PDB file of C-alpha atoms in Angstrom:
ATOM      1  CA  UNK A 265      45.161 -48.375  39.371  1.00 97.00           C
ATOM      2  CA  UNK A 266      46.286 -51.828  38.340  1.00 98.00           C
ATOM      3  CA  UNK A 267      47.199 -52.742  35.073  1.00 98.00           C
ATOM      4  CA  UNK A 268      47.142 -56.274  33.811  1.00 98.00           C
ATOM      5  CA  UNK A 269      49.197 -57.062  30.457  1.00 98.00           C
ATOM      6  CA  UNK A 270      48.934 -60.008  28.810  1.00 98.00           C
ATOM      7  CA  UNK A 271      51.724 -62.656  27.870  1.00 98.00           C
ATOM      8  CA  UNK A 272      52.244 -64.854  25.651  1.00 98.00           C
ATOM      9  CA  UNK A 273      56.175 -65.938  25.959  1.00 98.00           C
ATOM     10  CA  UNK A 274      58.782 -66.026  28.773  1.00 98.00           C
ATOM     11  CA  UNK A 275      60.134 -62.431  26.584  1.00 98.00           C
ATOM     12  CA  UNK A 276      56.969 -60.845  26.911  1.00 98.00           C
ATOM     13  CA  UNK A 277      56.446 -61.664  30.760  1.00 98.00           C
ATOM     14  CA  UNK A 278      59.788 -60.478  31.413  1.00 98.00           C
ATOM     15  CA  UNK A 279      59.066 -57.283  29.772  1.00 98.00           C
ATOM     16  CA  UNK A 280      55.712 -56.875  31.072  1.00 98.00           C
ATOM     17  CA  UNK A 281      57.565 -56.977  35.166  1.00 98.00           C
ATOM     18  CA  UNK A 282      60.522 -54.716  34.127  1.00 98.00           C
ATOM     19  CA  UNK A 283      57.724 -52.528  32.452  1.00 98.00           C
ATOM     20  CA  UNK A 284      55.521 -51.916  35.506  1.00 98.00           C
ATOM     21  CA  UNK A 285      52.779 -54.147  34.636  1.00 98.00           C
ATOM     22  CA  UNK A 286      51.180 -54.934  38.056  1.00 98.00           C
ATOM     23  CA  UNK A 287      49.852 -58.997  36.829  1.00 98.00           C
ATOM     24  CA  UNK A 288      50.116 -60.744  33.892  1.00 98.00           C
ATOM     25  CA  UNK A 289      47.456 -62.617  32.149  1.00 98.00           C
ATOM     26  CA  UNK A 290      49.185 -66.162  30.745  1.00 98.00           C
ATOM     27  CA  UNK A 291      47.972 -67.400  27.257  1.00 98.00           C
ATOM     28  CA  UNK A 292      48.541 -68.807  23.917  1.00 98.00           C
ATOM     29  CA  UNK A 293      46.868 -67.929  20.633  1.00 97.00           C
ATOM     30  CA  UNK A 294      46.131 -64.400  20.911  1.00 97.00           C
ATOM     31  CA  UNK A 295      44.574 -63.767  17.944  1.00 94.00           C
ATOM     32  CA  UNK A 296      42.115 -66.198  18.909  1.00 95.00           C
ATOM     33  CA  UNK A 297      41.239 -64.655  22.069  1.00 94.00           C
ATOM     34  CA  UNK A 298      43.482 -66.423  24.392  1.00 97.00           C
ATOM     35  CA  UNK A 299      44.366 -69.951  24.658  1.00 98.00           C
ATOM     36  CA  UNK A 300      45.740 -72.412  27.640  1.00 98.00           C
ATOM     37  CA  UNK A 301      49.508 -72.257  27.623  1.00 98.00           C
ATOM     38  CA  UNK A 302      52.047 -75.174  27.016  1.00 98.00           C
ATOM     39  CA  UNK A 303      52.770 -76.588  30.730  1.00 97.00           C
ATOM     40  CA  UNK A 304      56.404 -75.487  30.430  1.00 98.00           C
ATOM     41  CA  UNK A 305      55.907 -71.911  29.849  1.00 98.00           C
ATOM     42  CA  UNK A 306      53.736 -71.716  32.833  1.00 98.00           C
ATOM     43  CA  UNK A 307      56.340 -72.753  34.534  1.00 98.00           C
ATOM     44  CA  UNK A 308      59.146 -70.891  32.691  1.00 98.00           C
ATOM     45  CA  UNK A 309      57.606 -67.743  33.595  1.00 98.00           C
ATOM     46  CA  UNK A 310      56.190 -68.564  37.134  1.00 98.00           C
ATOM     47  CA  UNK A 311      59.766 -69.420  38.022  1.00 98.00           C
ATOM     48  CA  UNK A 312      61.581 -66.114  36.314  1.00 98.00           C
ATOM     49  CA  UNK A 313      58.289 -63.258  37.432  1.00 98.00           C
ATOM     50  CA  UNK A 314      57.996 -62.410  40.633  1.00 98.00           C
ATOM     51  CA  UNK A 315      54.387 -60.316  39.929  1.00 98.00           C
ATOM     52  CA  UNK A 316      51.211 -62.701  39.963  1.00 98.00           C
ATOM     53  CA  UNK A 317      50.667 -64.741  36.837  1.00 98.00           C
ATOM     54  CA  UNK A 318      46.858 -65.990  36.160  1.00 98.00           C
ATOM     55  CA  UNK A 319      46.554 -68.409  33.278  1.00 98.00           C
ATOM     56  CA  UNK A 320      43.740 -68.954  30.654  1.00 98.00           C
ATOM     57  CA  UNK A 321      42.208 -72.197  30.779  1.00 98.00           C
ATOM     58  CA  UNK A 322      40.200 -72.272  27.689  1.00 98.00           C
ATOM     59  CA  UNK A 323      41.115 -75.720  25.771  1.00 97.00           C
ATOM     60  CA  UNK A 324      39.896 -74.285  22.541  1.00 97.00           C
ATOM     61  CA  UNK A 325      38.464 -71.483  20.884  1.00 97.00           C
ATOM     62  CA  UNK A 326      34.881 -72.516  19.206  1.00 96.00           C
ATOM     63  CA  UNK A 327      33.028 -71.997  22.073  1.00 96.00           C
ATOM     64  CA  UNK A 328      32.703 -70.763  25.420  1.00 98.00           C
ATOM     65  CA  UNK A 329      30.360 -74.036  26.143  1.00 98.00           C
ATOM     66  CA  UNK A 330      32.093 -76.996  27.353  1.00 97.00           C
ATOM     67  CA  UNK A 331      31.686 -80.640  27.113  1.00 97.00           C
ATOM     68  CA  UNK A 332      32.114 -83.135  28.930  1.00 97.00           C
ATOM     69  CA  UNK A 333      35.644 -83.623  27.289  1.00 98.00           C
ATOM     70  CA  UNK A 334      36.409 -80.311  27.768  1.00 98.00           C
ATOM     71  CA  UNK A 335      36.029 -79.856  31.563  1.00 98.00           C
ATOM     72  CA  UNK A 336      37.942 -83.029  32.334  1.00 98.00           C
ATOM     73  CA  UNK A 337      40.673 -81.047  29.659  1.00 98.00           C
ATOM     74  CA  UNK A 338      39.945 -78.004  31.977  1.00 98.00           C
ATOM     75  CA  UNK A 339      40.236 -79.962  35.166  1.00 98.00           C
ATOM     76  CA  UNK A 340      43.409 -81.813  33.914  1.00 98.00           C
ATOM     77  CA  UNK A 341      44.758 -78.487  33.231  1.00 98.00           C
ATOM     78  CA  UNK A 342      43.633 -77.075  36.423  1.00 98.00           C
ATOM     79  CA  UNK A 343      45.436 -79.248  38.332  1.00 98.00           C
ATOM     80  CA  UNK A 344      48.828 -79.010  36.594  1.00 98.00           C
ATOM     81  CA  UNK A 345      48.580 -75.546  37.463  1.00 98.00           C
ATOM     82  CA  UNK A 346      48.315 -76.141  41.216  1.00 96.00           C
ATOM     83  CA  UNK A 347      51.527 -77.427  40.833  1.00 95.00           C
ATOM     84  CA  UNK A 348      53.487 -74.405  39.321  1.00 97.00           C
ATOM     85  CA  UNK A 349      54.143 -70.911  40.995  1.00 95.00           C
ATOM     86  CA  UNK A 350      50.949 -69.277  38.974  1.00 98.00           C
ATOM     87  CA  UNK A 351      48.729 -67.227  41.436  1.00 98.00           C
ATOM     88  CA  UNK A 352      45.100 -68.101  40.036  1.00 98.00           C
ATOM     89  CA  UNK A 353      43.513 -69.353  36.709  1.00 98.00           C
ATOM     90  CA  UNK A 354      41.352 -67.293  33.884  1.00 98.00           C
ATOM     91  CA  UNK A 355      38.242 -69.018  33.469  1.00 98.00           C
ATOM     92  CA  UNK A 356      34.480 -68.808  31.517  1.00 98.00           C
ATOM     93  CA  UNK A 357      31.894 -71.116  31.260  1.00 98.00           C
ATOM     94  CA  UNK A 358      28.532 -70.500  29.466  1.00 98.00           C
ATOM     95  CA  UNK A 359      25.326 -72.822  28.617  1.00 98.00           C
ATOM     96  CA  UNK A 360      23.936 -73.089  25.093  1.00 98.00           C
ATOM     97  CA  UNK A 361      21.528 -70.646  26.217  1.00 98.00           C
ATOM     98  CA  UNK A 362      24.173 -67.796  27.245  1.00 98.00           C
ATOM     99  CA  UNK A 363      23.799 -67.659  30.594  1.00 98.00           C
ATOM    100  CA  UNK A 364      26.719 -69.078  33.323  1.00 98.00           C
ATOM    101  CA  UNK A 365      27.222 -72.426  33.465  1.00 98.00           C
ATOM    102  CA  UNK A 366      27.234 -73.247  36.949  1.00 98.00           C
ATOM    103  CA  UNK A 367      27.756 -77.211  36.983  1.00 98.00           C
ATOM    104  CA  UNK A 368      30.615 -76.340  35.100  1.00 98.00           C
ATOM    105  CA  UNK A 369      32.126 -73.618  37.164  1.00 98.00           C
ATOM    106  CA  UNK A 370      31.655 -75.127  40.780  1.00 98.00           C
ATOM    107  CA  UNK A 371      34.456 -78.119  39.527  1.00 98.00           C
ATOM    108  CA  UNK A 372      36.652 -75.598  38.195  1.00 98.00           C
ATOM    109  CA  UNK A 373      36.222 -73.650  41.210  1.00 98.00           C
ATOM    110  CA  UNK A 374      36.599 -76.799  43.297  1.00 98.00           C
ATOM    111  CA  UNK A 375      39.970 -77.699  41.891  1.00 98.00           C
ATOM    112  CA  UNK A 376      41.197 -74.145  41.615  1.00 98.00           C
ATOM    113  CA  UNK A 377      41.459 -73.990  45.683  1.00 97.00           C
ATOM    114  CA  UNK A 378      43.130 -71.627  46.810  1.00 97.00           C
ATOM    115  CA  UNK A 379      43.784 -69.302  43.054  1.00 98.00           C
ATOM    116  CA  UNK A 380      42.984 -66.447  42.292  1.00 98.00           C
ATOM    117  CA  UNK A 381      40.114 -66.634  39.981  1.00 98.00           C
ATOM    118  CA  UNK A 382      39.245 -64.189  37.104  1.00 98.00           C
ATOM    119  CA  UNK A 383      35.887 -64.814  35.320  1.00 98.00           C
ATOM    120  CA  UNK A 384      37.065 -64.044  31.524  1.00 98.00           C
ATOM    121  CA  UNK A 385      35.082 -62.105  28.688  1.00 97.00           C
ATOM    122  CA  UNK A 386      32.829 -65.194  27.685  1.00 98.00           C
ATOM    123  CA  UNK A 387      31.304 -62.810  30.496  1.00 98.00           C
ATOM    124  CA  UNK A 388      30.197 -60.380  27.407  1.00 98.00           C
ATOM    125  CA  UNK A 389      28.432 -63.255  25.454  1.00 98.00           C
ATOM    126  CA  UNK A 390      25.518 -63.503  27.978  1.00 98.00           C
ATOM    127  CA  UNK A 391      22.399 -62.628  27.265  1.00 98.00           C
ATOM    128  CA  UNK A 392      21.796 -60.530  30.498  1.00 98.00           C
ATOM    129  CA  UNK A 393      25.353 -59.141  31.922  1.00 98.00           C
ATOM    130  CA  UNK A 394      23.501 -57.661  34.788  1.00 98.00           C
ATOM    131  CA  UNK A 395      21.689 -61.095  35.808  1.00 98.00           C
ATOM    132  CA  UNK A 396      25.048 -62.743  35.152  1.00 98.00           C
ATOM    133  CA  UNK A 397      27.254 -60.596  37.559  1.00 98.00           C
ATOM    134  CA  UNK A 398      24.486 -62.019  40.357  1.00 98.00           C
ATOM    135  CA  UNK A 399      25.521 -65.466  39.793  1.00 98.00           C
ATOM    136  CA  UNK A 400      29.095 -64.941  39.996  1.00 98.00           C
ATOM    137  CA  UNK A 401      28.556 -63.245  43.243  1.00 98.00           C
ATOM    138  CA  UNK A 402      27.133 -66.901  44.713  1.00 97.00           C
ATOM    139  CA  UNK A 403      31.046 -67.388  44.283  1.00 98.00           C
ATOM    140  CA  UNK A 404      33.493 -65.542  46.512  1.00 97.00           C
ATOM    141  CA  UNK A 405      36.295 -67.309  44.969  1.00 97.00           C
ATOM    142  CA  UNK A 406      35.684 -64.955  41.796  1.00 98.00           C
ATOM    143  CA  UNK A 407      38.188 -62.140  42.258  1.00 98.00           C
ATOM    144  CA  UNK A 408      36.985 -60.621  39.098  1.00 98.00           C
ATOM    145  CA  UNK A 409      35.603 -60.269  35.900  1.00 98.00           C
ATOM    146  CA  UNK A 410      37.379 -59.243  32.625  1.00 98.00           C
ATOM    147  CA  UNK A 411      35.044 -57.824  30.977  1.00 98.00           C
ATOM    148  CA  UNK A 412      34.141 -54.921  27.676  1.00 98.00           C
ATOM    149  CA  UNK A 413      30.792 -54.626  28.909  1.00 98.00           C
ATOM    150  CA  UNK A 414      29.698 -56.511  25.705  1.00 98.00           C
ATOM    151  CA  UNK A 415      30.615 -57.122  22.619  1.00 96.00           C
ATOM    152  CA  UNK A 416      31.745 -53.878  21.342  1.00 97.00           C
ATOM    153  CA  UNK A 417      34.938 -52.162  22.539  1.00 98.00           C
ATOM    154  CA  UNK A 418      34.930 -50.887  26.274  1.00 98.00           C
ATOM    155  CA  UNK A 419      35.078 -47.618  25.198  1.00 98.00           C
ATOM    156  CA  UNK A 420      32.130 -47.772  23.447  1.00 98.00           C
ATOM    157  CA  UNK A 421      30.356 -49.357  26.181  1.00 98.00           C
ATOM    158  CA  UNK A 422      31.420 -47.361  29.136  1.00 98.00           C
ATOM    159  CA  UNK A 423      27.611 -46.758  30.481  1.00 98.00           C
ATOM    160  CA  UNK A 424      27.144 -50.531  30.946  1.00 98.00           C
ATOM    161  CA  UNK A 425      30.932 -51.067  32.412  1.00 98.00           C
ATOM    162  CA  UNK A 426      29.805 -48.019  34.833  1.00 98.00           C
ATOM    163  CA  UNK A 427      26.699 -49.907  36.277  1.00 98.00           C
ATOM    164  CA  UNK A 428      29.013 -53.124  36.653  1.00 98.00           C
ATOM    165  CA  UNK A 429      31.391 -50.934  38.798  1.00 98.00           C
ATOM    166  CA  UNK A 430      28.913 -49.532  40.801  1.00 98.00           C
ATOM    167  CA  UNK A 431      26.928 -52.693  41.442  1.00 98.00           C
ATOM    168  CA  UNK A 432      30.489 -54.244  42.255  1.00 98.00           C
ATOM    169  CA  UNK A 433      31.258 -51.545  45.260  1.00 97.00           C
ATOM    170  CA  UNK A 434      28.165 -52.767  47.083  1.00 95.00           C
ATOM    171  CA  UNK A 435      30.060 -56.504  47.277  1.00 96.00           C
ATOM    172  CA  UNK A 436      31.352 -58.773  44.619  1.00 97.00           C
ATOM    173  CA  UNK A 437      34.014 -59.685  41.972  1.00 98.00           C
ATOM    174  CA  UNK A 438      35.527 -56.384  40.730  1.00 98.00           C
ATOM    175  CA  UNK A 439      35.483 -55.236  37.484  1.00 98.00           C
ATOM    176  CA  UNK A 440      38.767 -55.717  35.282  1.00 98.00           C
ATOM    177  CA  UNK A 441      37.848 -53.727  31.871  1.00 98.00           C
ATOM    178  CA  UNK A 442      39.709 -55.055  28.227  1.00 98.00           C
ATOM    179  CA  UNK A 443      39.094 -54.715  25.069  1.00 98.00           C
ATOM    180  CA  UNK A 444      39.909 -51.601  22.883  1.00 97.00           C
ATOM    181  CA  UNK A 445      41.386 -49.755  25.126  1.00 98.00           C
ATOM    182  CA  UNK A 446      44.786 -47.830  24.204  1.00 98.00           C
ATOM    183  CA  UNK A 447      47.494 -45.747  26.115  1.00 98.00           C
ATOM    184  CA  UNK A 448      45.894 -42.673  24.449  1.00 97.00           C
ATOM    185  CA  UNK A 449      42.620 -42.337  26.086  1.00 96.00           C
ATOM    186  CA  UNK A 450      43.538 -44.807  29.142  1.00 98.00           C
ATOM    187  CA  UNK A 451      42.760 -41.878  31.469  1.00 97.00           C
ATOM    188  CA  UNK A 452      39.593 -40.851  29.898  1.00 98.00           C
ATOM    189  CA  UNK A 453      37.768 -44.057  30.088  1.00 98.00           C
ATOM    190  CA  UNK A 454      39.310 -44.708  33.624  1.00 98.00           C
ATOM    191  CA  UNK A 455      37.555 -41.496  35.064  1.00 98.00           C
ATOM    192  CA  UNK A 456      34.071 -42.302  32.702  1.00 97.00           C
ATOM    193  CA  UNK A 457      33.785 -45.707  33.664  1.00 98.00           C
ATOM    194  CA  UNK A 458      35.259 -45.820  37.328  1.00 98.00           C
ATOM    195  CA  UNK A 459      37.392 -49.104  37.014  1.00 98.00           C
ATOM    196  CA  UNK A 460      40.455 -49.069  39.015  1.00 97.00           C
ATOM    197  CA  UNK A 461      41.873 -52.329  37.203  1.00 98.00           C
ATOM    198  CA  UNK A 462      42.590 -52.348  33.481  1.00 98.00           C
ATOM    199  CA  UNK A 463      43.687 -54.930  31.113  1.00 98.00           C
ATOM    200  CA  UNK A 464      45.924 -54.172  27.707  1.00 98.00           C
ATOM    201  CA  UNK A 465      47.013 -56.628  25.144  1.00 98.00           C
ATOM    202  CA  UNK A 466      47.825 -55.484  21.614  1.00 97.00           C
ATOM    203  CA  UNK A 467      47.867 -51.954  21.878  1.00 98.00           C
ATOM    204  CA  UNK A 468      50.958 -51.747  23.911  1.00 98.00           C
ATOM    205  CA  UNK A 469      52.640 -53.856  20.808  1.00 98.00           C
ATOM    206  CA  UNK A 470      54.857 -53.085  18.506  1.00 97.00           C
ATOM    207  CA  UNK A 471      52.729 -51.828  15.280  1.00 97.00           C
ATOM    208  CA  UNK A 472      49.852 -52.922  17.919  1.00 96.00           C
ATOM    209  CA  UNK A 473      49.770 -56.464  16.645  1.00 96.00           C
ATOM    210  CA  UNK A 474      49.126 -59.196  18.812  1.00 95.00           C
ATOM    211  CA  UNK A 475      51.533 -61.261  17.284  1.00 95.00           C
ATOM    212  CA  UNK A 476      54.382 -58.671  17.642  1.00 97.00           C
ATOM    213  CA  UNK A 477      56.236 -58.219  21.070  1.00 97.00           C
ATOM    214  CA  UNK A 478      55.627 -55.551  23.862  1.00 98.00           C
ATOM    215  CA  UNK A 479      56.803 -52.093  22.917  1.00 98.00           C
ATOM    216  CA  UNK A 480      58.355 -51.467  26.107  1.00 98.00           C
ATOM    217  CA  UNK A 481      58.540 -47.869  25.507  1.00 98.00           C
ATOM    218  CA  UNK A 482      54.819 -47.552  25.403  1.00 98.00           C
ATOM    219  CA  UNK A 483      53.864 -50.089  28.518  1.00 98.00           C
ATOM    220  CA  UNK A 484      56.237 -48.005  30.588  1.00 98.00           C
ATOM    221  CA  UNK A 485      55.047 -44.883  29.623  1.00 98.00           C
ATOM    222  CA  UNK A 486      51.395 -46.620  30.449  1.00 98.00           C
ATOM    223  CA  UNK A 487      52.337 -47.919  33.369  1.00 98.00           C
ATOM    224  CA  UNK A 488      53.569 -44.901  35.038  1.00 98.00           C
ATOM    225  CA  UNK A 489      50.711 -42.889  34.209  1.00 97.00           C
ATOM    226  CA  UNK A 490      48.768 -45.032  35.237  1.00 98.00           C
ATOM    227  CA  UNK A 491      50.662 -45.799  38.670  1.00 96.00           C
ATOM    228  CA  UNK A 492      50.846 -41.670  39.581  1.00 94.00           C
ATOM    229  CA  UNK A 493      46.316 -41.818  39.579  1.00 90.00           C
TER     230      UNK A 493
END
């Protein structure tokens, strides 16, 4: 099982490795649903982590839609990346009309290379999840998608995160669950839904506010439980 723990300082990164935490999701502005980092603490961390460290691109947080402005923002960013020891970028794209926006993805894909590339949870805006998981399989650079199965916590929408795993197995990015879950009932939605990577932000915080720091006690604890599956 691989768990994914998301960062946003050099302290929490740091924590998140000594913790167990197989990757590490990069972003600012949490509470906003994740944010592109400052260039220097992409690098900051990069150079002091040795797991992999994918980083939000997501110039702002109105909409998943982007503008003209915004891709050459998103290609801008993109590139800085390239140059830093990050192993892939955290990415989303949508039309007006909720579906994927593939003009837009292709030149983010394009200047990605080489990253790893996670397709984040604008994925649960679409209109038609299933539809959508068809068109990121035109693109074998997708890794995976980050994903609650819709809006409402993943635990509460474990039937649709189930038919994204099993249409995964028969080729295509895998499915990275987030959203509501907790160390509690990890093991519970693991074996209901079938995912075998998960992805925990604020409930493995102190007072499980995502503006407080890791609890290492708890992502250890996580971590190892989830590590002996």
């Amino acid at each position: 099982m691989l768990l994914e723990v998301i960062a946003t300082t050099l302290q929490d990164a740091l924590a998140a490795e000594d913790c167990g935490a197989d990757r590490i999701e990069l972003i600012t502005a949490i509470t906003e649903g994740g944010l592109t980092p400052s260039i220097g603490i992409i690098e900051r961390v990069t150079d002091r982590v040795k797991i992999p460290v994918n980083v939000m691109i997501r110039p702002h947080s109105r909409t998943f839609v982007a503008d003209d402005e915004d891709l050459e923002t998103m290609l801008e960013d993109i590139n800085r990346i390239q140059d830093t020891g990050a192993a892939g970028v955290v990415l989303g794209p949508l039309t007006p009309e909720g579906t994927i926006d593939e003009r837009v993805l292709k030149q983010l894909l394009d200047a990605a290379g080489s990253l790893d590339i996670t397709y984040h949870r604008a994925f649960d805006e679409v209109k038609d999840q299933m539809a959508a998981y068809e068109v990121l399989c035109r693109y074998p650079q997708i890794s995976r998608i980050l994903t609650a199965g819709g809006t409402l916590p993943a635990p509460q929408s474990i039937p649709q995160i189930n038919r994204l795993v099993e249409r995964s197995r028969s080729g295509g990015p895998k499915i990275l669950a987030g959203y509501g879950l907790t160390p509690e009932t990890i093991l519970t939605f693991i074996r209901q839904s079938g995912v075998d990577e998960v992805h925990f932000g604020s409930s493995i915080r102190k007072g499980r506010s995502g503006l407080a720091p890791i609890d290492q006690d708890i992502l250890r604890s996580l971590a190892d439980e989830l590590h002996n599956l």
